[in-house]
Short mmCIF file of C-alpha atoms in Angstrom, two decimals:
data_model
loop_
_atom_site.label_atom_id
_atom_site.label_comp_id
_atom_site.label_asym_id
_atom_site.label_seq_id
_atom_site.Cartn_x
_atom_site.Cartn_y
_atom_site.Cartn_z
CA MET A 1 16.81 -27.91 -14.32
CA SER A 2 13.79 -30.16 -14.20
CA SER A 3 10.27 -28.83 -13.74
CA THR A 4 9.28 -31.89 -11.69
CA LEU A 5 9.01 -31.75 -7.93
CA CYS A 6 12.13 -32.48 -5.89
CA ARG A 7 10.69 -35.46 -3.97
CA SER A 8 13.61 -36.35 -1.76
CA LEU A 9 16.65 -34.75 -0.25
CA LEU A 10 18.94 -37.03 -2.25
CA SER A 11 17.37 -35.97 -5.54
CA CYS A 12 17.62 -32.33 -4.43
CA VAL A 13 21.34 -32.74 -3.84
CA ALA A 14 21.79 -34.53 -7.15
CA LEU A 15 19.93 -31.80 -8.97
CA ALA A 16 22.06 -29.15 -7.29
CA GLY A 17 25.23 -30.93 -8.34
CA ALA A 18 24.06 -31.18 -11.94
CA ALA A 19 23.13 -27.50 -11.99
CA LEU A 20 26.67 -26.50 -11.07
CA ALA A 21 27.75 -27.37 -14.59
CA LEU A 22 25.14 -25.13 -16.23
CA PRO A 23 26.20 -21.87 -17.87
CA PRO A 24 25.94 -19.06 -15.28
CA ALA A 25 23.47 -17.11 -17.45
CA LEU A 26 21.05 -20.03 -17.43
CA ALA A 27 21.59 -20.84 -13.78
CA ALA A 28 20.81 -17.24 -12.85
CA GLN A 29 17.52 -17.19 -14.77
CA GLU A 30 15.55 -19.87 -12.94
CA PRO A 31 15.37 -21.04 -9.34
CA LEU A 32 17.22 -24.29 -8.81
CA LEU A 33 14.70 -25.34 -6.18
CA GLN A 34 11.58 -23.75 -4.80
CA TRP A 35 9.59 -24.47 -1.68
CA SER A 36 6.47 -22.79 -0.40
CA GLY A 37 4.90 -23.11 2.99
CA THR A 38 3.76 -21.65 6.27
CA ALA A 39 5.69 -19.68 8.83
CA ARG A 40 3.96 -19.92 12.21
CA PHE A 41 5.25 -17.35 14.69
CA SER A 42 5.51 -17.79 18.42
CA ASP A 43 2.38 -15.64 18.92
CA GLY A 44 0.35 -17.98 16.69
CA GLU A 45 0.24 -15.77 13.60
CA GLU A 46 0.95 -17.36 10.22
CA GLU A 47 2.36 -16.15 6.92
CA GLN A 48 2.94 -17.83 3.57
CA TRP A 49 6.63 -17.88 2.63
CA ILE A 50 8.55 -18.98 -0.46
CA VAL A 51 12.17 -20.19 -0.43
CA HIS A 52 14.32 -20.18 -3.57
CA LEU A 53 17.71 -21.81 -4.00
CA ARG A 54 19.82 -21.10 -7.06
CA VAL A 55 23.33 -21.61 -8.38
CA GLU A 56 25.22 -18.38 -8.85
CA GLU A 57 28.96 -18.19 -9.56
CA ASP A 58 29.20 -21.93 -8.79
CA ARG A 59 27.74 -21.42 -5.33
CA LEU A 60 24.39 -22.32 -3.85
CA GLN A 61 22.54 -19.17 -2.89
CA GLY A 62 18.99 -18.42 -1.87
CA ASP A 63 16.19 -15.98 -1.14
CA LEU A 64 13.31 -16.06 1.29
CA LEU A 65 10.18 -14.22 0.13
CA PHE A 66 7.64 -13.18 2.70
CA ALA A 67 5.58 -10.53 0.86
CA ALA A 68 5.17 -10.40 -2.92
CA GLY A 69 8.76 -10.00 -4.15
CA THR A 70 10.00 -8.70 -0.81
CA GLY A 71 12.30 -10.85 1.25
CA ALA A 72 15.69 -11.67 2.69
CA VAL A 73 18.89 -13.05 1.21
CA LEU A 74 19.74 -16.44 2.72
CA GLU A 75 23.19 -16.97 4.19
CA GLY A 76 25.09 -20.00 5.47
CA ILE A 77 22.98 -22.44 3.43
CA GLU A 78 23.52 -26.11 4.33
CA ARG A 79 21.82 -29.10 2.73
CA THR A 80 23.06 -31.91 4.98
CA GLY A 81 20.10 -33.77 6.51
CA GLY A 82 17.63 -31.19 5.27
CA LEU A 83 17.99 -27.47 4.82
CA ALA A 84 19.57 -24.89 7.13
CA PHE A 85 20.08 -21.18 6.60
CA ARG A 86 19.98 -17.80 8.29
CA PHE A 87 18.53 -14.46 7.25
CA ALA A 88 18.32 -10.90 8.57
CA GLY A 89 15.72 -10.48 11.29
CA ALA A 90 13.66 -7.50 12.36
CA SER A 91 16.72 -5.26 12.79
CA ALA A 92 19.85 -4.91 10.72
CA SER A 93 21.98 -6.44 13.49
CA SER A 94 19.78 -9.48 14.16
CA HIS A 95 19.60 -12.80 12.33
CA ILE A 96 17.18 -15.69 12.38
CA HIS A 97 18.64 -19.22 12.12
CA CYS A 98 16.49 -21.99 10.63
CA ARG A 99 17.14 -25.74 10.54
CA LEU A 100 14.58 -27.80 8.65
CA LEU A 101 14.49 -31.61 8.40
CA GLY A 102 12.63 -33.97 6.13
CA SER A 103 12.49 -35.32 2.60
CA ASP A 104 9.25 -34.41 0.80
CA VAL A 105 8.32 -31.82 3.41
CA LEU A 106 10.90 -29.73 5.23
CA SER A 107 9.96 -28.68 8.73
CA GLY A 108 11.70 -27.18 11.73
CA ASP A 109 12.24 -24.23 14.01
CA CYS A 110 13.86 -20.87 13.46
CA VAL A 111 15.55 -19.18 16.41
CA ASP A 112 16.75 -15.63 17.00
CA ALA A 113 20.23 -14.56 18.10
CA SER A 114 19.45 -15.37 21.74
CA GLY A 115 18.36 -18.92 20.86
CA ALA A 116 14.67 -18.25 21.52
CA MET A 117 12.26 -19.73 18.99
CA ALA A 118 11.07 -17.07 16.57
CA LEU A 119 8.88 -19.25 14.36
CA HIS A 120 8.17 -22.72 13.06
CA LEU A 121 8.56 -23.18 9.32
CA THR A 122 7.03 -25.91 7.16
CA LEU A 123 7.91 -26.01 3.45
CA THR A 124 6.63 -28.16 0.59
CA PRO A 125 8.58 -28.53 -2.69
CA SER A 126 6.98 -26.60 -5.56
CA ALA A 127 7.28 -27.12 -9.29
CA ARG A 128 7.97 -24.09 -11.45
CA GLY A 129 4.65 -22.78 -12.64
CA VAL A 130 3.18 -23.16 -9.15
CA GLY A 131 2.81 -19.64 -7.79
CA PRO A 132 4.47 -16.51 -9.16
CA ASP A 133 7.34 -17.01 -11.58
CA TYR A 134 10.20 -15.09 -9.93
CA ARG A 135 12.97 -15.57 -12.46
CA ASP A 136 16.05 -13.38 -12.34
CA ASP A 137 16.09 -12.48 -16.01
CA GLY A 138 17.87 -9.13 -15.78
CA ALA A 139 18.48 -7.21 -18.98
CA ALA A 140 16.33 -9.57 -21.03
CA ARG A 141 13.19 -8.09 -19.49
CA PRO A 142 10.70 -6.36 -21.81
CA ARG A 143 9.01 -2.98 -21.93
CA ALA A 144 5.22 -2.75 -21.81
CA ARG A 145 4.73 -2.67 -25.59
CA ASP A 146 6.99 -5.68 -26.04
CA ILE A 147 4.34 -7.82 -24.33
CA GLY A 148 1.38 -6.11 -26.01
CA LEU A 149 0.52 -3.84 -23.09
CA ILE A 150 -0.63 -0.82 -25.09
CA VAL A 151 -1.62 2.15 -22.95
CA GLY A 152 -4.11 4.73 -24.20
CA VAL A 153 -4.82 5.87 -27.74
CA PHE A 154 -2.06 8.30 -28.73
CA PRO A 155 1.08 6.90 -30.42
CA PRO A 156 4.47 7.09 -28.69
CA GLY A 157 7.46 8.86 -30.17
CA PRO A 158 10.20 6.98 -32.01
CA LEU A 159 12.02 6.08 -28.76
CA ASN A 160 8.91 6.03 -26.55
CA ALA A 161 10.95 8.06 -24.08
CA ILE A 162 11.24 11.52 -22.62
CA THR A 163 14.09 12.09 -25.08
CA ASP A 164 11.52 12.18 -27.89
CA VAL A 165 11.04 15.78 -26.79
CA GLN A 166 13.69 17.57 -28.80
CA GLY A 167 16.63 18.81 -26.76
CA VAL A 168 16.00 16.65 -23.68
CA ARG A 169 18.88 14.44 -22.55
CA VAL A 170 19.07 11.75 -19.86
CA GLY A 171 22.07 10.17 -18.16
CA HIS A 172 22.67 7.77 -15.27
CA ALA A 173 25.31 6.93 -12.70
CA THR A 174 24.66 3.53 -11.12
CA ILE A 175 26.30 2.86 -7.75
CA ARG A 176 26.74 -0.73 -6.56
CA GLN A 177 29.32 -1.07 -3.81
CA GLY A 178 29.82 -4.13 -1.62
CA ASP A 179 26.65 -5.66 -0.21
CA ASP A 180 25.06 -2.49 1.12
CA ILE A 181 25.03 0.22 -1.56
CA ARG A 182 22.44 -0.01 -4.36
CA THR A 183 21.66 3.53 -5.48
CA GLY A 184 22.58 6.11 -8.08
CA VAL A 185 21.88 9.38 -9.86
CA THR A 186 19.69 10.08 -12.88
CA ALA A 187 20.12 13.42 -14.65
CA VAL A 188 17.53 15.02 -16.92
CA ILE A 189 18.90 17.97 -18.91
CA PRO A 190 15.84 19.92 -20.06
CA ALA A 191 17.25 21.81 -23.04
CA PRO A 192 20.48 22.73 -24.81
CA GLY A 193 22.43 25.88 -24.05
CA ASP A 194 23.07 27.78 -20.85
CA LEU A 195 20.09 27.04 -18.59
CA TYR A 196 21.14 29.70 -16.10
CA ALA A 197 21.28 32.47 -18.71
CA ARG A 198 18.17 31.18 -20.47
CA PRO A 199 15.99 29.09 -18.14
CA VAL A 200 13.09 26.93 -19.26
CA PRO A 201 9.49 27.55 -18.08
CA ALA A 202 8.65 25.02 -15.39
CA TRP A 203 6.45 24.05 -12.49
CA ILE A 204 6.67 21.57 -9.61
CA TYR A 205 3.47 19.96 -8.42
CA SER A 206 3.34 18.27 -5.03
CA ALA A 207 0.62 15.62 -4.86
CA ASN A 208 1.91 14.50 -1.45
CA GLY A 209 4.76 16.51 -0.01
CA TYR A 210 6.55 13.93 2.13
CA GLY A 211 9.94 14.37 0.51
CA LYS A 212 13.20 16.28 0.25
CA LEU A 213 12.86 18.06 -3.08
CA ILE A 214 15.58 20.71 -3.28
CA GLY A 215 14.92 23.85 -5.32
CA GLU A 216 11.13 23.64 -5.28
CA THR A 217 10.29 27.08 -3.90
CA GLN A 218 12.31 29.09 -6.43
CA VAL A 219 10.79 27.12 -9.30
CA ARG A 220 7.34 28.00 -7.96
CA GLU A 221 8.33 31.64 -7.45
CA PHE A 222 9.89 32.26 -10.86
CA GLY A 223 8.17 29.55 -12.89
CA GLU A 224 11.53 28.52 -14.36
CA ILE A 225 14.25 25.88 -14.01
CA GLU A 226 17.88 26.96 -14.42
CA THR A 227 19.75 23.66 -13.92
CA PRO A 228 19.53 20.01 -14.92
CA ILE A 229 17.14 17.94 -12.79
CA LEU A 230 18.70 15.21 -10.67
CA LEU A 231 17.02 12.20 -9.06
CA THR A 232 18.74 10.17 -6.34
CA CYS A 233 18.19 8.62 -2.88
CA THR A 234 16.53 10.40 0.05
CA LEU A 235 19.60 11.21 2.13
CA CYS A 236 21.71 11.78 -0.99
CA VAL A 237 19.93 14.94 -2.13
CA TRP A 238 22.22 17.39 -0.31
CA SER A 239 25.41 15.81 -1.63
CA ALA A 240 23.95 15.66 -5.13
CA ALA A 241 22.71 19.26 -5.00
CA ARG A 242 26.05 20.57 -3.77
CA ALA A 243 27.88 18.65 -6.50
CA LEU A 244 25.50 19.92 -9.19
CA ALA A 245 25.71 23.53 -8.03
CA TRP A 246 29.50 23.63 -7.84
CA THR A 247 29.96 21.69 -11.08
CA LEU A 248 27.84 24.25 -12.92
CA MET A 249 29.33 27.33 -11.24
CA GLU A 250 32.91 26.19 -11.76
CA ALA A 251 32.19 26.00 -15.49
CA ASP A 252 30.53 29.42 -15.55
CA SER A 253 32.57 32.53 -16.29
CA THR A 254 29.74 34.79 -15.10
CA PRO A 255 30.56 36.93 -12.04
CA GLU A 256 29.61 35.56 -8.63
CA HIS A 257 26.00 34.42 -8.35
CA THR A 258 23.87 31.76 -6.72
CA ILE A 259 22.21 28.83 -8.46
CA ASN A 260 19.09 26.79 -7.75
CA PRO A 261 19.74 23.05 -8.28
CA VAL A 262 16.62 20.89 -8.58
CA VAL A 263 17.15 17.49 -6.93
CA GLY A 264 14.39 14.98 -6.13
CA GLU A 265 14.57 11.65 -4.33
CA THR A 266 12.96 8.42 -3.27
CA ASN A 267 13.82 6.21 -0.31
CA ASP A 268 15.83 3.14 -1.39
CA SER A 269 16.95 2.21 2.13
CA TRP A 270 15.52 -1.34 2.07
CA LEU A 271 18.26 -2.31 -0.37
CA SER A 272 20.83 0.47 0.10
CA ASP A 273 22.55 2.13 3.06
CA MET A 274 21.64 5.73 2.32
CA TRP A 275 23.07 6.77 5.72
CA ALA A 276 26.52 6.14 4.25
CA ASP A 277 25.99 9.19 1.97
CA PRO A 278 27.06 7.15 -1.06
CA VAL A 279 26.61 9.78 -3.81
CA SER A 280 29.71 11.81 -4.62
CA ALA A 281 30.45 14.68 -6.99
CA ALA A 282 32.01 12.16 -9.36
CA HIS A 283 28.69 10.31 -9.65
CA VAL A 284 26.83 13.54 -10.42
CA ARG A 285 29.37 14.45 -13.08
CA GLU A 286 29.10 10.93 -14.53
CA ALA A 287 25.32 11.23 -14.86
CA LEU A 288 25.63 14.66 -16.49
CA ALA A 289 28.42 13.60 -18.85
CA SER A 290 26.59 10.46 -19.97
CA ALA A 291 23.35 12.30 -20.74
CA SER A 292 22.20 11.78 -24.32
CA SER A 293 19.15 12.32 -26.46
CA GLY A 294 18.94 8.63 -27.43
CA VAL A 295 17.51 5.51 -25.84
CA VAL A 296 17.01 5.83 -22.07
CA ALA A 297 18.17 2.94 -19.88
CA GLU A 298 15.34 1.76 -17.64
CA GLY A 299 14.78 -0.44 -14.64
CA SER A 300 17.42 -0.97 -11.94
CA VAL A 301 19.72 1.77 -13.14
CA GLY A 302 20.75 5.22 -11.93
CA ALA A 303 18.35 6.59 -9.32
CA GLY A 304 16.25 3.45 -9.78
CA THR A 305 19.01 1.02 -8.75
CA GLY A 306 17.58 0.36 -5.28
CA THR A 307 13.96 1.48 -5.61
CA THR A 308 10.84 -0.66 -5.28
CA ALA A 309 7.16 -0.47 -6.21
CA PHE A 310 3.98 -2.36 -5.31
CA GLY A 311 6.03 -4.99 -3.45
CA TRP A 312 8.41 -5.75 -6.32
CA LYS A 313 11.54 -4.16 -7.70
CA GLY A 314 10.92 -0.73 -9.19
CA GLY A 315 13.21 1.63 -11.02
CA ILE A 316 13.47 4.18 -13.82
CA GLY A 317 10.86 4.16 -16.57
CA THR A 318 9.98 6.45 -19.44
CA SER A 319 7.42 6.91 -22.21
CA SER A 320 6.18 9.55 -24.64
CA ARG A 321 3.16 10.55 -26.69
CA MET A 322 2.90 12.43 -30.00
CA LEU A 323 -0.25 14.39 -30.77
CA PRO A 324 -1.51 14.54 -34.37
CA GLU A 325 -1.19 17.86 -36.17
CA SER A 326 -4.92 18.44 -35.78
CA LEU A 327 -4.37 18.53 -31.99
CA GLY A 328 -1.22 20.65 -32.13
CA GLY A 329 1.43 18.11 -33.13
CA TRP A 330 3.15 18.44 -29.76
CA THR A 331 5.21 15.77 -28.00
CA VAL A 332 4.97 14.92 -24.30
CA GLY A 333 7.59 12.77 -22.56
CA VAL A 334 7.68 11.42 -19.02
CA LEU A 335 10.42 9.85 -16.88
CA VAL A 336 9.61 8.27 -13.51
CA GLN A 337 11.51 7.00 -10.48
CA THR A 338 9.13 4.47 -8.89
CA ASN A 339 9.26 3.64 -5.20
CA PHE A 340 5.70 3.50 -3.90
CA GLY A 341 2.92 1.17 -2.75
CA GLY A 342 -0.68 0.38 -3.59
CA ALA A 343 -2.32 -2.35 -5.63
CA LEU A 344 -0.68 -2.76 -9.03
CA THR A 345 -3.19 -2.33 -11.85
CA MET A 346 -2.18 -2.65 -15.51
CA ASN A 347 -4.66 -1.40 -18.11
CA GLY A 348 -7.31 -2.06 -15.49
CA ALA A 349 -6.26 -5.65 -14.76
CA PRO A 350 -5.82 -6.24 -10.98
CA VAL A 351 -2.32 -7.69 -11.21
CA GLY A 352 -1.40 -6.99 -7.59
CA ARG A 353 -4.57 -8.52 -6.24
CA GLU A 354 -4.26 -11.60 -8.46
CA LEU A 355 -0.68 -12.13 -7.26
CA GLY A 356 -1.72 -11.60 -3.64
CA ALA A 357 0.38 -8.47 -3.26
CA PHE A 358 -1.16 -5.15 -2.29
CA THR A 359 -0.92 -2.61 0.51
CA TYR A 360 -2.84 -3.58 3.67
CA ARG A 361 -3.03 -7.24 2.63
CA SER A 362 -1.83 -8.40 6.06
CA GLU A 363 -4.23 -6.08 7.88
CA LEU A 364 -7.15 -7.43 5.85
CA ALA A 365 -6.05 -10.99 6.61
CA ARG A 366 -5.74 -10.21 10.34
CA PRO A 367 -8.18 -7.32 10.93
CA ASN A 368 -7.83 -7.34 14.73
CA ASP A 369 -4.05 -7.02 14.81
CA ALA A 370 -2.15 -3.77 15.14
CA PRO A 371 -0.75 -2.66 11.75
CA GLU A 372 2.90 -3.35 11.06
CA PRO A 373 4.73 -1.10 8.56
CA GLN A 374 6.03 -2.94 5.51
CA PRO A 375 8.89 -1.85 3.23
CA GLU A 376 6.54 -1.29 0.29
CA ASP A 377 4.00 0.83 2.19
CA GLY A 378 5.62 4.23 1.73
CA GLY A 379 8.39 5.27 -0.61
CA SER A 380 7.90 7.99 -3.18
CA LEU A 381 7.24 8.66 -6.85
CA MET A 382 9.18 11.25 -8.84
CA MET A 383 7.76 12.21 -12.24
CA VAL A 384 9.55 14.44 -14.75
CA VAL A 385 7.38 15.76 -17.60
CA ALA A 386 8.78 17.41 -20.72
CA THR A 387 6.93 18.91 -23.68
CA ASP A 388 7.74 21.00 -26.72
CA ALA A 389 4.36 22.71 -26.50
CA PRO A 390 4.75 26.44 -25.73
CA LEU A 391 3.57 26.45 -22.12
CA ASP A 392 4.16 28.92 -19.32
CA ALA A 393 4.32 28.16 -15.60
CA ASN A 394 0.55 28.30 -15.19
CA THR A 395 -0.22 25.83 -17.97
CA LEU A 396 2.70 23.63 -16.88
CA GLN A 397 1.11 23.48 -13.44
CA ARG A 398 -2.09 22.21 -15.03
CA LEU A 399 -0.12 19.65 -17.06
CA ALA A 400 1.86 18.48 -14.02
CA GLU A 401 -1.29 17.90 -12.01
CA ARG A 402 -2.61 15.52 -14.68
CA ALA A 403 0.51 13.35 -14.54
CA MET A 404 -0.65 12.11 -11.15
CA PHE A 405 -3.77 10.73 -12.82
CA GLY A 406 -1.51 8.33 -14.71
CA ALA A 407 0.05 7.18 -11.44
CA VAL A 408 -3.40 6.61 -9.95
CA ARG A 409 -4.30 4.39 -12.90
CA THR A 410 -1.43 2.07 -11.93
CA GLY A 411 -2.73 1.64 -8.38
CA SER A 412 -1.12 4.47 -6.41
CA PHE A 413 -3.12 6.29 -3.76
CA ALA A 414 -0.34 8.64 -2.59
CA HIS A 415 0.41 6.92 0.70
CA ASN A 416 1.01 9.18 3.72
CA SER A 417 4.79 8.72 3.56
CA SER A 418 5.03 8.72 -0.23
CA GLY A 419 6.56 11.89 -1.63
CA ASP A 420 4.78 12.25 -4.97
CA TYR A 421 6.11 15.11 -7.11
CA VAL A 422 5.89 16.17 -10.73
CA VAL A 423 8.55 18.41 -12.29
CA ALA A 424 7.22 19.74 -15.61
CA PHE A 425 8.95 21.97 -18.15
CA SER A 426 8.61 23.24 -21.72
CA THR A 427 11.46 23.15 -24.21
CA ALA A 428 9.75 25.43 -26.76
CA SER A 429 12.27 28.06 -27.82
CA GLY A 430 9.66 30.81 -28.00
CA VAL A 431 8.80 30.61 -24.30
CA ARG A 432 12.35 30.66 -22.95
CA ARG A 433 13.54 34.13 -21.99
CA GLU A 434 16.88 35.68 -21.26
CA ARG A 435 17.45 35.86 -17.53
CA ASP A 436 18.36 39.55 -17.53
CA ALA A 437 16.30 40.69 -20.53
CA ALA A 438 15.34 44.37 -20.24
CA SER A 439 12.79 44.50 -23.04
CA LEU A 440 9.27 43.14 -23.30
CA ARG A 441 8.81 39.85 -25.05
CA VAL A 442 5.89 38.28 -26.84
CA ALA A 443 5.62 34.55 -26.20
CA PRO A 444 3.30 32.06 -27.92
CA SER A 445 0.67 30.42 -25.76
CA LEU A 446 -2.08 27.83 -26.02
CA SER A 447 -5.73 28.42 -25.32
CA ASN A 448 -7.28 26.50 -22.45
CA PRO A 449 -9.16 24.08 -24.74
CA GLN A 450 -5.88 23.28 -26.52
CA MET A 451 -4.56 21.87 -23.25
CA SER A 452 -6.93 18.90 -23.15
CA PRO A 453 -5.00 16.71 -25.64
CA LEU A 454 -1.82 17.41 -23.66
CA PHE A 455 -3.60 16.33 -20.48
CA ALA A 456 -4.57 13.03 -22.09
CA ALA A 457 -1.04 12.54 -23.44
CA VAL A 458 0.67 13.08 -20.09
CA VAL A 459 -1.69 10.68 -18.31
CA GLU A 460 -0.98 7.95 -20.87
CA ALA A 461 2.79 8.53 -20.87
CA THR A 462 3.01 8.54 -17.06
CA GLU A 463 1.03 5.32 -16.77
CA GLU A 464 3.18 3.55 -19.36
CA ALA A 465 6.43 4.91 -17.88
CA ILE A 466 5.55 3.29 -14.55
CA TYR A 467 4.81 -0.03 -16.27
CA ASN A 468 8.13 0.20 -18.11
CA ALA A 469 9.97 0.89 -14.84
CA MET A 470 8.53 -2.24 -13.24
CA LEU A 471 8.81 -4.54 -16.24
CA LYS A 472 12.42 -3.58 -16.97
CA ALA A 473 13.58 -3.69 -13.33
CA SER A 474 15.66 -6.73 -12.42
CA THR A 475 15.89 -8.57 -9.11
CA THR A 476 18.21 -6.71 -6.73
CA ARG A 477 19.79 -7.76 -3.43
CA GLY A 478 21.31 -5.47 -0.85
CA ARG A 479 21.64 -5.04 2.92
CA GLY A 480 20.65 -8.68 3.39
CA HIS A 481 17.34 -8.05 1.64
CA VAL A 482 15.95 -8.86 -1.78
CA TYR A 483 13.33 -7.37 -4.04
CA LYS A 484 12.34 -9.71 -6.82
CA ALA A 485 11.47 -8.42 -10.26
CA LEU A 486 7.81 -8.46 -11.20
CA PRO A 487 7.08 -12.09 -12.22
CA LEU A 488 6.74 -11.90 -15.99
CA ASP A 489 4.99 -15.16 -16.85
CA SER A 490 2.47 -14.81 -14.03
CA THR A 491 1.81 -11.18 -14.94
CA LEU A 492 1.32 -12.03 -18.60
CA ASP A 493 -1.17 -14.74 -17.66
CA ILE A 494 -3.18 -12.21 -15.66
CA LEU A 495 -3.13 -9.62 -18.44
CA GLN A 496 -4.35 -12.24 -20.91
CA LYS A 497 -7.02 -13.42 -18.48
CA TYR A 498 -8.50 -9.91 -18.28
CA GLY A 499 -8.14 -9.23 -22.01
CA VAL A 500 -6.07 -6.05 -21.65
CA LEU A 501 -3.33 -6.78 -24.20
CA HIS A 502 -3.09 -5.51 -27.79
CA TRP A 503 -5.76 -2.86 -27.39
CA ASN A 504 -4.25 -1.03 -30.36
CA ARG A 505 -5.74 -3.68 -32.64
CA THR A 506 -9.22 -2.45 -31.77
CA LEU A 507 -8.62 1.22 -32.55
CA PRO A 508 -10.09 2.68 -35.77
CA ARG A 509 -7.58 3.10 -38.53
#
């Protein structure tokens, strides 16, 4: 695994042979070979592409990146006389075949299934450290605070997770089947006890309503949530909702009644075949049964298994904030499912722009061309907000609206086809009420000025939860496509360049 350029085909082959003996964990962490170059299409347009080859399970495998971390999985790789491979074309049923010749520089044509030339590709060998560092480092990836990315001024809770709010539990079911299913279910259980008999105050805020959020209207009507909250894939919501409803009713000895499951989604179809309806009742029950009040798994897990964000792999992320006693002493926790576009900004540093990855980049480069939709343009963002502050539906609405401010800080602009929702609830015992209570109740409440610290806390926690989702997410391949994890070394260089790390060291003590 040398960092020097691969200057000839023979040395490339020799290096590949040597790499076969490396431990799989090491071989999976760094590209065996990397080329970068220009793809010139038949209409004269050009794009900058990156090709990675790696050893995985004693086989040579590869990825082609054509936008940030977005790309295609290479198949049928051959190294004889140069480099040949194929990858999925514009449609799921089409493939592009490339055969490149040369030693220092690889060059050749790529043809479609009919044999017509699709593009001409010229690649130059690249040393690691040249361009973004797209290592597949999986579970070893850090959270924001692990790299000194400190968001805001309020301290996090002990777990820096939504489970810092007492009584909240989170569980996942991760579904990876064959080459085409990369999805899952994430369950958030708002509070202990029978949620149907004693719902929690809640509100759902729709910043951009392009989505399939089941249960929204009853939550708005009653200002309460009576079931766990599930997150999953877009076309999985109905299967998940049915499974949740029947699982809860089968365990309920109450006479016949209806139930209002709350199920949100994001579109993970670039990596997962959501048309196969991959979520079953068993997956929903797994997510519910695994829910705990401890550490929350983040990244490419549960409902975040196949999601993306800002042109890289997205996923599940969480964070929390604890207010000092002078400001109420309340805790706010946030969990996100990231799957949206924009220009990634971290503590104000223009990470997406520095890495050359942001929405409308191709349109700005070719202003006279008709726009072409990209996988990262739309998507959605689900945000779940929990607090132990005694809030009712009205004040939870105000809190939920502020969560979107945290998303905006990361670079979101709520794209037309991005379903951006916030589900907010309070776990305070004093504001929960019996479903069929006949007597008046007196519930604690906060004054309007007391809400401001909670607003600040939810903005900070949402922003950091999104960073955690992206930093923890690992490279994922599915449906012939790949989304690379956010390049850590390159990102850290940018954050250091703009001086946005370790801000906590400058706060007064």
